[in-house]
Coordinates of C-alpha atoms and ligand atoms in Angstrom, one line a residue:
M1 CA -0.2 -0.2 0.1
N2 CA 1.4 3.5 -1.0
A3 CA 1.0 6.5 1.1
I4 CA -2.1 8.0 -0.7
S5 CA -4.2 4.9 0.0
E6 CA -3.3 4.5 3.7
A7 CA -4.2 8.0 4.0
V8 CA -7.8 7.3 3.0
P9 CA -9.8 4.6 4.8
V10 CA -11.4 2.4 2.2
A11 CA -14.2 -0.4 3.7
A12 CA -12.7 -4.0 3.6
T13 CA -15.2 -4.8 1.0
A14 CA -14.1 -2.0 -1.1
G15 CA -12.2 -1.7 -4.3
S16 CA -11.9 -3.7 -7.5
K17 CA -10.0 -6.6 -9.4
L18 CA -9.3 -3.8 -11.9
Q19 CA -5.8 -2.1 -11.0
A20 CA -6.4 0.9 -13.3
L21 CA -9.7 1.5 -11.2
N22 CA -8.1 1.2 -7.9
A23 CA -5.0 3.4 -9.0
W24 CA -7.6 6.1 -10.5
V25 CA -9.7 6.2 -7.0
A26 CA -6.8 6.5 -5.0
E27 CA -5.4 9.1 -7.2
V28 CA -8.5 11.0 -6.8
A29 CA -8.9 10.5 -3.3
A30 CA -5.2 12.2 -2.8
L31 CA -6.4 15.3 -4.8
T32 CA -10.0 15.6 -2.9
R33 CA -8.9 14.3 0.4
P34 CA -12.3 12.6 1.4
D35 CA -12.8 11.5 5.1
Q36 CA -14.4 8.3 3.8
V37 CA -14.3 6.3 0.5
H38 CA -17.6 4.4 -0.3
W39 CA -17.8 1.9 -3.4
C40 CA -21.6 1.8 -4.4
D41 CA -22.9 -1.6 -5.1
G42 CA -26.2 -0.2 -6.0
S43 CA -28.1 -2.5 -3.1
D44 CA -31.5 -1.4 -1.9
A45 CA -29.9 -1.5 1.7
E46 CA -27.2 1.2 0.4
N47 CA -29.9 3.3 -1.1
A48 CA -31.9 3.2 2.0
E49 CA -28.9 4.2 4.2
L50 CA -28.2 7.2 1.8
V51 CA -31.6 8.3 1.8
R52 CA -31.9 8.1 5.5
R53 CA -28.5 10.4 5.8
M54 CA -30.2 12.8 3.0
E55 CA -33.4 13.1 4.8
A56 CA -31.7 13.6 8.1
D57 CA -29.4 16.9 6.7
G58 CA -32.4 18.0 4.8
T59 CA -31.0 17.2 1.2
L60 CA -34.1 15.3 0.9
I61 CA -37.6 16.0 1.9
R62 CA -40.1 13.1 2.2
L63 CA -43.6 13.9 0.4
N64 CA -46.6 12.4 1.3
E65 CA -46.3 8.9 1.7
Q66 CA -50.0 7.9 0.9
T67 CA -50.0 9.6 -2.4
H68 CA -46.3 9.4 -3.4
P69 CA -44.8 6.6 -1.4
G70 CA -41.0 6.6 -1.7
S71 CA -40.7 9.9 -2.9
W72 CA -38.5 12.8 -2.4
L73 CA -38.4 16.4 -3.0
H74 CA -35.0 18.0 -3.5
R75 CA -34.4 21.7 -3.4
S76 CA -31.1 22.9 -5.1
N77 CA -29.1 26.1 -4.5
P78 CA -31.3 28.5 -6.4
D79 CA -28.2 29.2 -8.5
D80 CA -28.0 25.6 -9.6
V81 CA -31.0 24.8 -11.5
A82 CA -30.0 24.2 -15.2
R83 CA -27.1 23.1 -17.7
V84 CA -24.3 25.9 -17.8
E85 CA -23.5 25.9 -21.6
H86 CA -20.9 28.9 -21.1
L87 CA -19.0 26.6 -18.5
T88 CA -18.9 23.5 -20.2
F89 CA -15.8 22.8 -22.3
V90 CA -14.6 20.2 -24.7
C91 CA -10.8 20.1 -24.3
T92 CA -9.1 18.2 -27.2
S93 CA -5.5 18.7 -28.1
E94 CA -6.4 20.4 -31.2
R95 CA -8.7 23.4 -30.8
D96 CA -10.3 22.7 -34.2
D97 CA -11.1 19.1 -33.2
A98 CA -13.6 20.7 -30.5
G99 CA -15.1 23.1 -33.2
P100 CA -16.8 26.2 -32.7
N101 CA -19.7 24.5 -31.3
N102 CA -17.8 24.0 -28.4
H103 CA -15.8 26.0 -25.6
W104 CA -12.4 24.9 -25.8
L105 CA -9.4 24.8 -23.4
A106 CA -6.1 22.9 -24.2
P107 CA -6.2 19.7 -22.0
A108 CA -3.3 20.5 -19.5
E109 CA -4.6 24.0 -18.6
A110 CA -8.2 22.7 -18.1
H111 CA -6.9 19.8 -15.8
A112 CA -4.8 22.4 -13.8
K113 CA -7.7 24.8 -13.7
I114 CA -10.1 22.2 -12.5
D115 CA -7.8 20.2 -10.3
A116 CA -7.0 23.2 -8.2
L117 CA -10.9 23.6 -7.4
F118 CA -10.8 19.9 -6.8
D119 CA -7.8 19.9 -4.4
G120 CA -9.0 18.9 -1.1
C121 CA -12.6 19.8 -2.1
M122 CA -14.0 16.4 -0.3
E123 CA -12.5 17.1 3.4
G124 CA -14.9 16.3 6.0
R125 CA -17.1 14.4 3.1
T126 CA -17.5 10.9 1.9
M127 CA -16.4 10.1 -1.5
Y128 CA -18.7 7.7 -3.6
V129 CA -17.2 5.4 -6.3
I130 CA -20.2 4.8 -8.6
P131 CA -19.6 1.9 -11.5
Y132 CA -22.3 2.2 -13.9
C133 CA -23.6 0.8 -17.3
M134 CA -25.0 2.8 -19.9
G135 CA -27.4 0.6 -22.0
P136 CA -28.4 -2.9 -21.0
I137 CA -25.9 -4.8 -19.0
D138 CA -25.4 -7.5 -21.1
S139 CA -25.7 -5.2 -24.8
P140 CA -22.8 -5.2 -26.9
L141 CA -23.9 -1.6 -27.7
S142 CA -23.8 -0.4 -23.9
R143 CA -20.7 1.3 -22.5
C144 CA -19.6 1.6 -18.9
G145 CA -18.1 4.2 -16.8
V146 CA -17.2 5.0 -13.2
E147 CA -18.7 8.3 -11.6
I148 CA -16.9 9.7 -8.3
T149 CA -18.7 12.3 -6.6
D150 CA -19.2 13.8 -3.1
S151 CA -23.0 14.0 -3.6
P152 CA -25.3 11.4 -2.2
Y153 CA -28.1 13.0 -4.3
V154 CA -26.0 12.3 -7.3
V155 CA -25.7 8.4 -6.2
A156 CA -29.7 8.4 -5.4
N157 CA -30.1 9.6 -9.2
M158 CA -27.6 7.8 -11.1
R159 CA -29.0 4.6 -9.3
I160 CA -32.2 5.5 -11.3
M161 CA -30.8 6.7 -14.2
T162 CA -28.3 3.8 -15.0
R163 CA -27.5 0.3 -14.2
M164 CA -25.1 0.9 -11.4
G165 CA -23.5 -1.1 -8.9
A166 CA -22.2 -4.7 -8.6
P167 CA -23.0 -5.9 -12.0
A168 CA -21.7 -2.6 -14.0
L169 CA -18.5 -3.6 -11.8
A170 CA -18.0 -7.1 -12.9
R171 CA -18.6 -5.9 -16.6
I172 CA -16.0 -3.1 -16.2
E173 CA -13.5 -5.7 -14.7
R174 CA -14.1 -8.0 -17.7
E175 CA -13.5 -5.0 -20.2
G176 CA -10.9 -3.5 -18.8
S177 CA -12.0 0.0 -19.5
F178 CA -14.2 2.6 -18.5
V179 CA -15.1 6.4 -18.8
K180 CA -13.9 8.2 -15.7
G181 CA -16.1 10.9 -14.3
L182 CA -15.1 13.0 -11.5
H183 CA -17.9 15.2 -9.8
S184 CA -17.8 17.5 -6.7
T185 CA -20.8 19.7 -5.9
G186 CA -17.9 22.1 -4.5
E187 CA -19.2 25.4 -3.1
L188 CA -22.1 25.8 -5.8
D189 CA -20.2 29.1 -6.6
P190 CA -21.4 30.1 -10.4
D191 CA -17.5 31.4 -10.6
R192 CA -16.3 28.3 -9.4
R193 CA -18.1 25.8 -12.0
F194 CA -16.8 24.1 -14.7
I195 CA -18.0 21.0 -16.7
M196 CA -14.8 19.7 -18.5
H197 CA -14.7 16.9 -21.0
F198 CA -11.3 15.0 -22.2
P199 CA -12.8 12.8 -24.8
E200 CA -9.1 11.8 -26.0
E201 CA -8.8 10.2 -22.2
L202 CA -12.3 9.5 -21.8
T203 CA -12.4 11.6 -18.7
I204 CA -15.0 14.0 -17.4
K205 CA -14.3 16.4 -14.8
S206 CA -17.4 18.3 -13.1
Y207 CA -17.2 21.0 -10.3
G208 CA -19.5 23.1 -8.6
S209 CA -22.6 22.0 -9.7
G210 CA -25.4 19.5 -8.4
Y211 CA -27.9 19.9 -11.2
G212 CA -28.7 16.8 -13.6
G213 CA -27.1 17.5 -16.9
N214 CA -23.8 18.8 -15.2
A215 CA -23.5 16.4 -12.1
L216 CA -25.1 13.0 -13.4
L217 CA -22.3 12.1 -15.6
G218 CA -23.5 9.2 -17.1
K219 CA -26.2 11.1 -18.9
K220 CA -24.9 14.2 -21.0
C221 CA -21.3 14.2 -20.3
H222 CA -21.0 10.5 -21.0
A223 CA -23.7 9.2 -23.2
L224 CA -23.7 12.4 -25.5
R225 CA -20.4 14.1 -25.4
I226 CA -17.8 11.4 -24.9
A227 CA -19.8 8.7 -26.7
S228 CA -20.3 10.9 -29.8
Y229 CA -16.9 11.2 -29.9
Q230 CA -16.2 7.5 -29.5
A231 CA -19.1 6.9 -31.7
R232 CA -17.2 8.7 -34.8
S233 CA -14.4 6.4 -34.6
E234 CA -16.3 3.2 -34.0
G235 CA -18.9 3.8 -36.5
W236 CA -22.1 4.6 -34.6
L237 CA -23.9 7.5 -33.4
A238 CA -24.8 8.8 -30.2
E239 CA -27.9 11.2 -30.4
H240 CA -30.1 13.3 -28.2
M241 CA -32.9 11.3 -29.3
L242 CA -36.2 9.5 -28.0
I243 CA -36.6 6.1 -29.2
L244 CA -40.5 4.8 -29.4
G245 CA -42.4 2.2 -30.6
I246 CA -45.6 2.5 -33.0
T247 CA -47.8 -0.6 -33.4
N248 CA -51.0 -0.4 -35.7
P249 CA -54.1 -2.2 -35.8
Q250 CA -52.5 -5.1 -38.0
G251 CA -50.2 -5.3 -35.1
E252 CA -47.3 -4.4 -37.0
T253 CA -44.5 -2.5 -34.9
H254 CA -41.8 0.4 -36.3
H255 CA -39.6 2.4 -34.2
I256 CA -38.8 5.9 -34.6
A257 CA -35.9 8.1 -33.1
A258 CA -36.5 11.6 -32.8
A259 CA -34.1 14.5 -31.8
F260 CA -35.7 17.8 -30.3
P261 CA -33.9 20.4 -28.3
S262 CA -34.1 20.2 -24.4
A263 CA -37.7 20.7 -23.2
C264 CA -39.1 20.4 -26.8
G265 CA -41.0 17.4 -26.6
K266 CA -39.1 14.2 -26.3
T267 CA -40.6 12.9 -23.1
N268 CA -43.9 13.6 -24.2
L269 CA -43.8 12.0 -27.6
A270 CA -41.7 8.8 -26.3
M271 CA -44.8 8.5 -23.8
L272 CA -47.6 9.4 -26.4
I273 CA -51.2 7.9 -25.6
P274 CA -53.3 7.8 -28.7
P275 CA -56.4 9.8 -29.4
E276 CA -59.8 8.1 -28.7
G277 CA -60.6 6.8 -32.0
Y278 CA -56.9 5.1 -32.4
V279 CA -57.2 3.5 -29.1
R280 CA -60.3 2.0 -30.2
D281 CA -58.6 0.8 -33.9
G282 CA -55.8 -0.8 -31.6
W283 CA -53.0 1.7 -32.0
K284 CA -50.2 1.6 -29.5
I285 CA -47.0 3.4 -28.5
T286 CA -44.4 2.0 -26.2
T287 CA -41.3 3.7 -24.8
V288 CA -37.8 2.8 -25.3
G289 CA -36.1 5.8 -24.3
D290 CA -37.1 9.7 -23.8
D291 CA -33.5 11.4 -24.3
I292 CA -30.5 9.5 -25.6
C293 CA -30.2 7.0 -28.5
W294 CA -26.7 5.0 -29.2
M295 CA -27.5 3.5 -32.7
R296 CA -25.3 1.5 -35.2
P297 CA -25.8 -0.4 -38.3
G298 CA -26.7 -3.9 -38.1
K299 CA -25.9 -6.9 -40.3
D300 CA -29.2 -6.2 -42.5
G301 CA -27.9 -2.6 -42.7
R302 CA -30.7 -0.9 -40.8
L303 CA -29.8 1.2 -38.0
Y304 CA -30.3 -0.6 -34.2
A305 CA -31.0 1.5 -31.5
I306 CA -30.6 1.2 -27.7
N307 CA -31.7 3.6 -25.0
P308 CA -28.5 3.8 -22.9
E309 CA -30.4 5.2 -19.7
A310 CA -32.5 3.1 -16.9
G311 CA -34.7 5.9 -16.1
F312 CA -36.4 9.5 -16.9
F313 CA -35.0 12.7 -16.0
G314 CA -38.3 14.7 -17.1
V315 CA -39.3 18.4 -17.1
A316 CA -42.1 18.3 -14.3
P317 CA -44.1 21.6 -15.5
G318 CA -46.8 21.2 -17.9
T319 CA -46.8 17.2 -17.0
S320 CA -50.8 16.4 -16.4
K321 CA -53.3 13.8 -16.7
K322 CA -54.1 15.1 -20.0
S323 CA -50.5 16.1 -21.7
N324 CA -48.6 13.0 -20.3
P325 CA -50.6 10.4 -18.5
N326 CA -47.9 7.7 -18.8
A327 CA -45.4 10.2 -17.2
L328 CA -47.8 11.1 -14.4
A329 CA -48.6 7.4 -13.9
S330 CA -44.9 6.9 -13.6
I331 CA -44.1 9.5 -10.8
Q332 CA -46.6 8.3 -8.1
A333 CA -44.0 6.5 -6.3
E334 CA -40.2 6.1 -6.0
T335 CA -39.4 9.4 -7.6
I336 CA -37.2 12.3 -6.6
F337 CA -38.7 15.6 -7.6
T338 CA -36.2 18.5 -8.1
N339 CA -37.4 22.1 -7.5
V340 CA -40.9 21.4 -7.5
G341 CA -43.5 23.6 -5.1
V342 CA -45.6 21.7 -2.6
T343 CA -49.3 21.5 -1.5
A344 CA -50.5 21.9 2.0
D345 CA -50.7 18.1 2.2
N346 CA -47.2 17.8 1.0
Q347 CA -47.6 16.6 -2.4
P348 CA -45.2 17.7 -5.3
W349 CA -47.1 20.6 -7.5
W350 CA -45.9 22.3 -10.6
E351 CA -47.7 24.7 -13.2
G352 CA -49.6 22.9 -15.6
L353 CA -50.3 19.9 -13.3
G354 CA -54.2 20.9 -13.5
E355 CA -55.1 19.9 -10.0
G356 CA -54.0 21.0 -6.4
E357 CA -52.7 24.1 -5.0
P358 CA -49.2 25.0 -4.0
V359 CA -48.6 26.3 -0.5
T360 CA -44.5 26.5 -1.1
D361 CA -42.7 27.4 -3.8
W362 CA -39.4 25.4 -5.1
R363 CA -37.2 27.7 -2.8
G364 CA -39.0 26.7 0.4
E365 CA -40.7 29.9 0.8
P366 CA -44.8 30.6 0.9
Y367 CA -45.9 30.5 -2.6
D368 CA -46.6 33.8 -3.9
A369 CA -48.0 33.7 -7.6
A370 CA -46.5 37.6 -8.1
K371 CA -43.1 36.6 -6.9
R372 CA -42.2 33.1 -9.0
P373 CA -43.7 30.1 -10.1
A374 CA -44.1 27.5 -7.6
A375 CA -41.8 25.1 -9.5
H376 CA -38.7 26.2 -11.5
P377 CA -39.6 26.1 -15.0
N378 CA -36.9 23.3 -15.1
S379 CA -37.7 21.5 -12.4
R380 CA -37.4 17.9 -12.8
F381 CA -38.4 14.3 -11.8
T382 CA -36.5 11.4 -11.7
V383 CA -37.9 7.9 -12.1
S384 CA -37.1 4.4 -13.0
A385 CA -38.2 3.6 -16.6
R386 CA -39.8 0.4 -15.3
R387 CA -42.4 2.5 -13.6
C388 CA -43.4 3.7 -16.8
P389 CA -46.8 1.8 -18.1
S390 CA -45.8 2.2 -21.7
Y391 CA -42.3 1.1 -21.0
S392 CA -41.1 -1.4 -23.8
P393 CA -40.0 -4.8 -23.2
E394 CA -37.7 -3.9 -26.3
A395 CA -35.8 -1.5 -24.0
E396 CA -34.0 -4.5 -22.6
N397 CA -33.3 -6.1 -25.9
P398 CA -29.2 -6.2 -26.3
E399 CA -29.5 -5.9 -29.8
G400 CA -31.5 -2.7 -29.9
V401 CA -34.6 -2.1 -31.9
P402 CA -34.2 -1.5 -35.6
I403 CA -35.4 2.2 -36.8
S404 CA -37.7 3.0 -39.7
A405 CA -37.7 6.7 -39.5
I406 CA -35.5 9.5 -37.8
V407 CA -37.4 12.8 -36.8
F408 CA -35.9 16.4 -36.3
G409 CA -37.7 19.0 -34.7
G410 CA -37.6 22.5 -33.1
R411 CA -39.5 25.1 -31.5
R412 CA -40.6 27.3 -34.5
A413 CA -43.3 29.9 -33.9
S414 CA -43.4 30.8 -37.3
L415 CA -42.3 29.5 -41.1
V416 CA -41.9 25.8 -40.4
P417 CA -44.8 23.6 -41.1
L418 CA -45.9 20.6 -39.0
V419 CA -44.2 18.1 -40.9
F420 CA -42.0 17.3 -44.2
E421 CA -40.1 14.5 -45.5
A422 CA -36.2 14.7 -46.6
R423 CA -35.8 13.6 -50.2
D424 CA -32.8 11.4 -49.4
W425 CA -30.3 10.6 -46.5
T426 CA -28.1 13.8 -47.5
H427 CA -31.0 15.9 -47.6
G428 CA -32.2 14.4 -44.2
V429 CA -28.6 15.6 -42.8
L430 CA -28.9 19.1 -44.0
V431 CA -32.4 19.0 -42.5
G432 CA -30.8 18.1 -39.1
A433 CA -27.5 20.3 -39.4
A434 CA -30.1 23.2 -40.1
M435 CA -32.3 23.0 -37.1
G436 CA -33.3 25.9 -35.5
S437 CA -35.1 26.5 -32.1
E438 CA -36.1 28.7 -29.4
T439 CA -34.1 28.6 -26.1
T440 CA -35.7 26.9 -23.1
A441 CA -35.3 26.4 -19.5
A442 CA -33.1 23.7 -19.8
A443 CA -30.0 25.7 -19.6
T444 CA -29.3 29.1 -18.1
G445 CA -29.7 31.9 -20.0
A446 CA -32.5 33.8 -22.1
V447 CA -35.4 31.6 -23.1
G448 CA -37.2 32.2 -26.4
V449 CA -34.3 33.0 -28.5
M450 CA -34.0 31.4 -31.9
R451 CA -30.5 29.6 -32.3
R452 CA -29.3 26.9 -34.5
D453 CA -29.2 23.6 -32.7
P454 CA -28.0 21.1 -35.3
M455 CA -29.8 17.5 -34.5
A456 CA -30.5 19.3 -30.7
M457 CA -26.9 18.5 -30.2
K458 CA -25.3 22.2 -29.9
P459 CA -25.0 21.6 -26.2
F460 CA -23.8 18.0 -26.6
C461 CA -21.6 17.3 -29.5
G462 CA -18.0 16.3 -28.3
Y463 CA -16.2 17.2 -31.3
N464 CA -16.6 19.6 -34.3
F465 CA -20.1 19.9 -35.7
A466 CA -18.4 19.8 -39.3
D467 CA -16.6 16.5 -38.6
Y468 CA -20.1 15.3 -37.1
F469 CA -22.2 16.0 -40.0
N470 CA -19.5 14.2 -42.3
H471 CA -19.9 11.2 -39.9
W472 CA -23.6 11.4 -40.5
L473 CA -23.4 11.3 -44.2
S474 CA -20.8 8.5 -43.9
F475 CA -23.7 5.9 -43.3
D476 CA -25.0 6.5 -46.9
D477 CA -22.2 4.2 -48.0
G478 CA -24.5 2.0 -50.5
R479 CA -24.4 -1.0 -48.1
N480 CA -26.9 0.3 -45.4
N481 CA -30.5 0.5 -45.4
L482 CA -31.1 3.8 -43.8
P483 CA -34.4 5.1 -42.0
K484 CA -36.4 8.1 -43.8
I485 CA -35.6 11.6 -41.9
F486 CA -38.5 13.7 -41.5
H487 CA -38.8 17.1 -39.6
V488 CA -41.5 18.2 -37.4
N489 CA -42.7 21.4 -35.5
W490 CA -45.3 21.1 -32.9
F491 CA -44.9 24.7 -31.6
R492 CA -46.2 26.7 -34.7
K493 CA -48.2 29.6 -33.5
G494 CA -51.0 31.8 -34.9
D495 CA -51.1 35.3 -35.4
D496 CA -52.8 35.7 -31.9
G497 CA -49.8 33.9 -30.4
S498 CA -51.5 30.5 -29.6
F499 CA -50.2 27.1 -30.9
L500 CA -51.9 26.0 -34.0
W501 CA -51.4 22.2 -33.4
P502 CA -53.1 20.5 -30.9
G503 CA -50.0 18.4 -30.0
F504 CA -49.3 15.6 -27.6
G505 CA -51.4 12.8 -28.3
D506 CA -52.5 14.2 -31.6
N507 CA -48.9 14.0 -32.8
L508 CA -49.6 10.3 -33.5
R509 CA -51.5 11.7 -36.6
V510 CA -48.0 12.7 -38.0
L511 CA -46.3 9.6 -37.2
E512 CA -49.1 7.5 -38.7
W513 CA -48.0 9.7 -41.8
M514 CA -44.3 9.0 -41.5
I515 CA -44.9 5.1 -41.4
G516 CA -47.3 5.4 -44.4
R517 CA -44.1 7.2 -46.0
V518 CA -41.9 4.7 -45.2
K519 CA -44.3 1.8 -46.5
G520 CA -45.0 3.8 -49.8
E521 CA -48.6 4.4 -49.0
A522 CA -49.1 8.1 -47.9
G523 CA -49.6 10.8 -50.3
A524 CA -47.2 14.2 -50.3
V525 CA -46.4 17.1 -52.4
E526 CA -42.9 17.8 -53.8
T527 CA -41.4 21.4 -52.5
P528 CA -38.0 22.5 -52.4
I529 CA -37.8 21.6 -48.9
G530 CA -39.0 18.2 -49.2
H531 CA -42.1 16.2 -49.3
L532 CA -45.1 18.0 -47.7
P533 CA -48.5 16.4 -46.8
T534 CA -51.6 18.1 -47.8
A535 CA -54.3 18.5 -44.7
G536 CA -55.8 15.4 -46.8
D537 CA -53.1 13.2 -46.4
L538 CA -53.3 13.2 -42.5
N539 CA -55.9 11.4 -40.7
L540 CA -57.5 14.6 -39.0
D541 CA -60.8 13.3 -37.7
G542 CA -61.7 14.7 -34.5
V543 CA -59.3 17.7 -35.1
E544 CA -60.7 20.9 -35.5
L545 CA -58.1 23.2 -37.5
G546 CA -59.1 26.6 -38.7
D547 CA -58.1 28.2 -42.2
E548 CA -55.0 30.0 -40.8
A549 CA -54.0 26.8 -38.8
R550 CA -54.3 24.6 -42.0
E551 CA -52.4 27.3 -44.1
K552 CA -49.6 27.6 -41.8
L553 CA -49.5 24.0 -40.9
F554 CA -49.5 22.6 -44.1
G555 CA -48.2 25.3 -46.4
F556 CA -44.8 26.4 -47.9
E557 CA -43.9 29.9 -47.8
R558 CA -41.3 30.3 -50.4
D559 CA -40.3 33.9 -49.1
G560 CA -39.7 32.9 -45.9
W561 CA -37.8 29.6 -46.8
R562 CA -35.3 31.8 -49.2
A563 CA -34.4 33.8 -46.2
E564 CA -34.1 30.9 -44.1
F565 CA -31.8 29.2 -46.4
D566 CA -29.7 32.2 -46.7
S567 CA -29.3 31.9 -42.9
I568 CA -28.5 28.5 -43.1
G569 CA -25.9 28.8 -45.8
E570 CA -24.4 31.4 -43.4
Y571 CA -24.4 29.1 -40.5
L572 CA -22.6 26.3 -42.5
D573 CA -20.0 28.6 -43.5
T574 CA -18.9 29.2 -39.8
Y575 CA -17.3 26.0 -40.1
G576 CA -15.1 27.0 -43.1
A577 CA -13.3 24.4 -45.0
R578 CA -14.0 21.6 -42.7
M579 CA -17.9 21.7 -43.6
P580 CA -18.6 18.6 -45.8
P581 CA -18.8 20.0 -49.6
A582 CA -22.1 17.7 -50.1
L583 CA -24.1 19.6 -47.4
K584 CA -23.1 22.9 -48.7
D585 CA -24.3 21.5 -52.4
E586 CA -27.4 20.4 -50.8
Q587 CA -28.0 23.7 -49.4
Q588 CA -27.3 25.7 -52.4
R589 CA -29.5 23.4 -54.6
I590 CA -32.5 24.3 -52.3
A591 CA -31.5 27.7 -51.9
A592 CA -31.7 28.2 -55.8
A593 CA -34.8 25.9 -56.5
Ligands
LIG601 P1 -35.1 17.2 -22.0 O1 -35.5 16.4 -21.0 O2 -34.7 18.8 -21.7 O3 -34.0 16.8 -23.3 O4 -36.8 17.8 -22.7 P2 -37.6 17.0 -23.7 O5 -37.5 16.9 -25.2 O6 -37.9 15.6 -23.4 O7 -39.0 18.0 -23.4 P3 -40.5 17.4 -22.9 O8 -41.1 16.3 -23.4 O9 -40.2 17.3 -21.3 O10 -41.3 19.0 -23.4 C1 -41.1 20.0 -22.5 C2 -42.0 21.2 -22.7 O11 -42.8 20.9 -24.3 C3 -43.2 21.0 -21.9 O12 -43.7 22.1 -21.4 C4 -44.7 20.4 -22.7 O13 -45.5 20.6 -22.2 C5 -44.0 20.9 -24.2 N1 -44.6 19.9 -25.2 C6 -44.3 18.9 -25.3 N2 -45.1 18.1 -26.5 C7 -45.6 19.3 -26.9 C8 -46.5 19.3 -27.8 O14 -46.8 18.7 -28.7 N3 -47.0 20.5 -28.2 C9 -47.2 21.5 -27.4 N4 -47.6 22.7 -27.6 N5 -46.3 21.4 -26.1 C10 -45.6 20.3 -26.0
LIG602 C1 -31.5 18.5 -21.2 O1 -31.3 19.4 -20.7 O2 -31.7 18.0 -22.6 C2 -31.8 17.4 -20.2 C3 -31.8 17.4 -18.9 O3 -32.0 16.4 -20.9 S1 -30.1 17.2 -18.5 O4 -29.9 15.9 -17.7 O5 -30.0 18.2 -17.5 O6 -29.2 17.7 -19.4
LIG603 MN1 -32.4 16.2 -22.8

């Protein structure tokens, strides 16, 4: 034993058969100097003990045991409620490899900067070692990592969001490699907060935030930023996409993967409950995943996808019996709520829940509508996917599910119609690359500002977007049998500022059209931006749409699209010579049409 490990008491059962893991844990302990090191096994007993301690120190507040058994409220620091894109870095040796889409620091400088913050930061605290697996434990598509953290809240959330503990450790020991993630809550000072990624070292270092995407390192840091980088060299894709199954009355199931930016409808679409007439006819939606999708070509050339996560970290506001009954059913028990309000009888409450009344807001103060909403707009629930009534058994399939259609979409109040289909794969990649969306509360900063968010990956791509688009294009190699690509916009507004499309369950009407297109059965008209359905090509039975809605949801606005394509061209040019010519050509062809 060296001096380092002697200085840190490690429980007798702890440690790993993998020397590289033990050495890294010892190295981190030497830097952060915790009082204790705890290796997480993921057991119920371990979780119960952690929860007990968090209840005792106020990290978790027990919710109404009758209505919400086993459920907890966590109130974060008010300055720590969302992802912090301006403090998130991708640290590749070459600046251009991170691309203009990422903040960059040279690896040595980044390590020095963040290690100075980690120095002694766990004194008086326990350091938890969390082995986790992203994806079904027995899937060749899955990848493992180890997160070291001083936050028991992170441990409890990682336990829900990943396959965590003994089985993951066994796989890591078998494989001999893992993604390293180091996290400390630190002082929660926004001026001493960094989320740093070292893709070449398969390493993540996150300091100064306890919030989901910043702190649950298996999620955005590993499963998107690091994984996208690995996927590029290994020939697969790591995407910010939901995965759902759609079964028609004939019993045929297709799977769809859809990329919408943060807080733009992935969870809601993934858990969709069909409108009444569709239920009667036997349509069904099953949920494979609501946020992240890893996919790669199978032997038959189709793309096969897994959900690397085991739980949902969903947006609470707007979730109701009406908008998302599956989510609401899921979160009736064994759920961690972060930054929601509470009712007089201690039930969780948020804007748009549609029942009950808040008495205390997310900061723990008496609710005052004039002061602030009861729930933070980015308040979240963490719940096991197994609790979701629509959770698909296919989500545990180690081979993944074959994808029939890929959907891109954003929040666009104007111009962009309800749905259109790309002409081919290259056009589809451009549709993804050109995605724009109005910003939401999922990241700190202004809300409602239109920005380019290619494939909903702007905050999450671990390398240069130009190389990423090129990687996407490379799948069209003549051997693969690729899915069709579509674009949707559930958020088109009328002149009075209200949404023109009912959305939620009625989005199935759009999915049905897509599957019809995949099978060569549904109609469309050709326009410069792709194939658009007419209102008559969709089943709109039971939906009332006025003239303005029909015109804007199904129309092609030539002048507006000219301006949009100029703006897309300017955006692609910001990547300079690295931008694949095929994408520029496609943009120019459409701009000239
Ligand atoms: P992340 O977890 O941040 O990646 O977000 P997400 O894409 O899963 O977003 P989510 O499904 O939680 O939706 C966020 C917001 O979009 C909520 O306020 C929903 O009410 C709203 N929303 C979702 N689907 C629709 C829709 O079809 N129409 C309208 N108008 N709003 C929707
Ligand atoms: C998102 O912001 O896209 C989320 C929540 O899904 S977080 O885990 O914080 O990234
Ligand atoms: Mn997300």
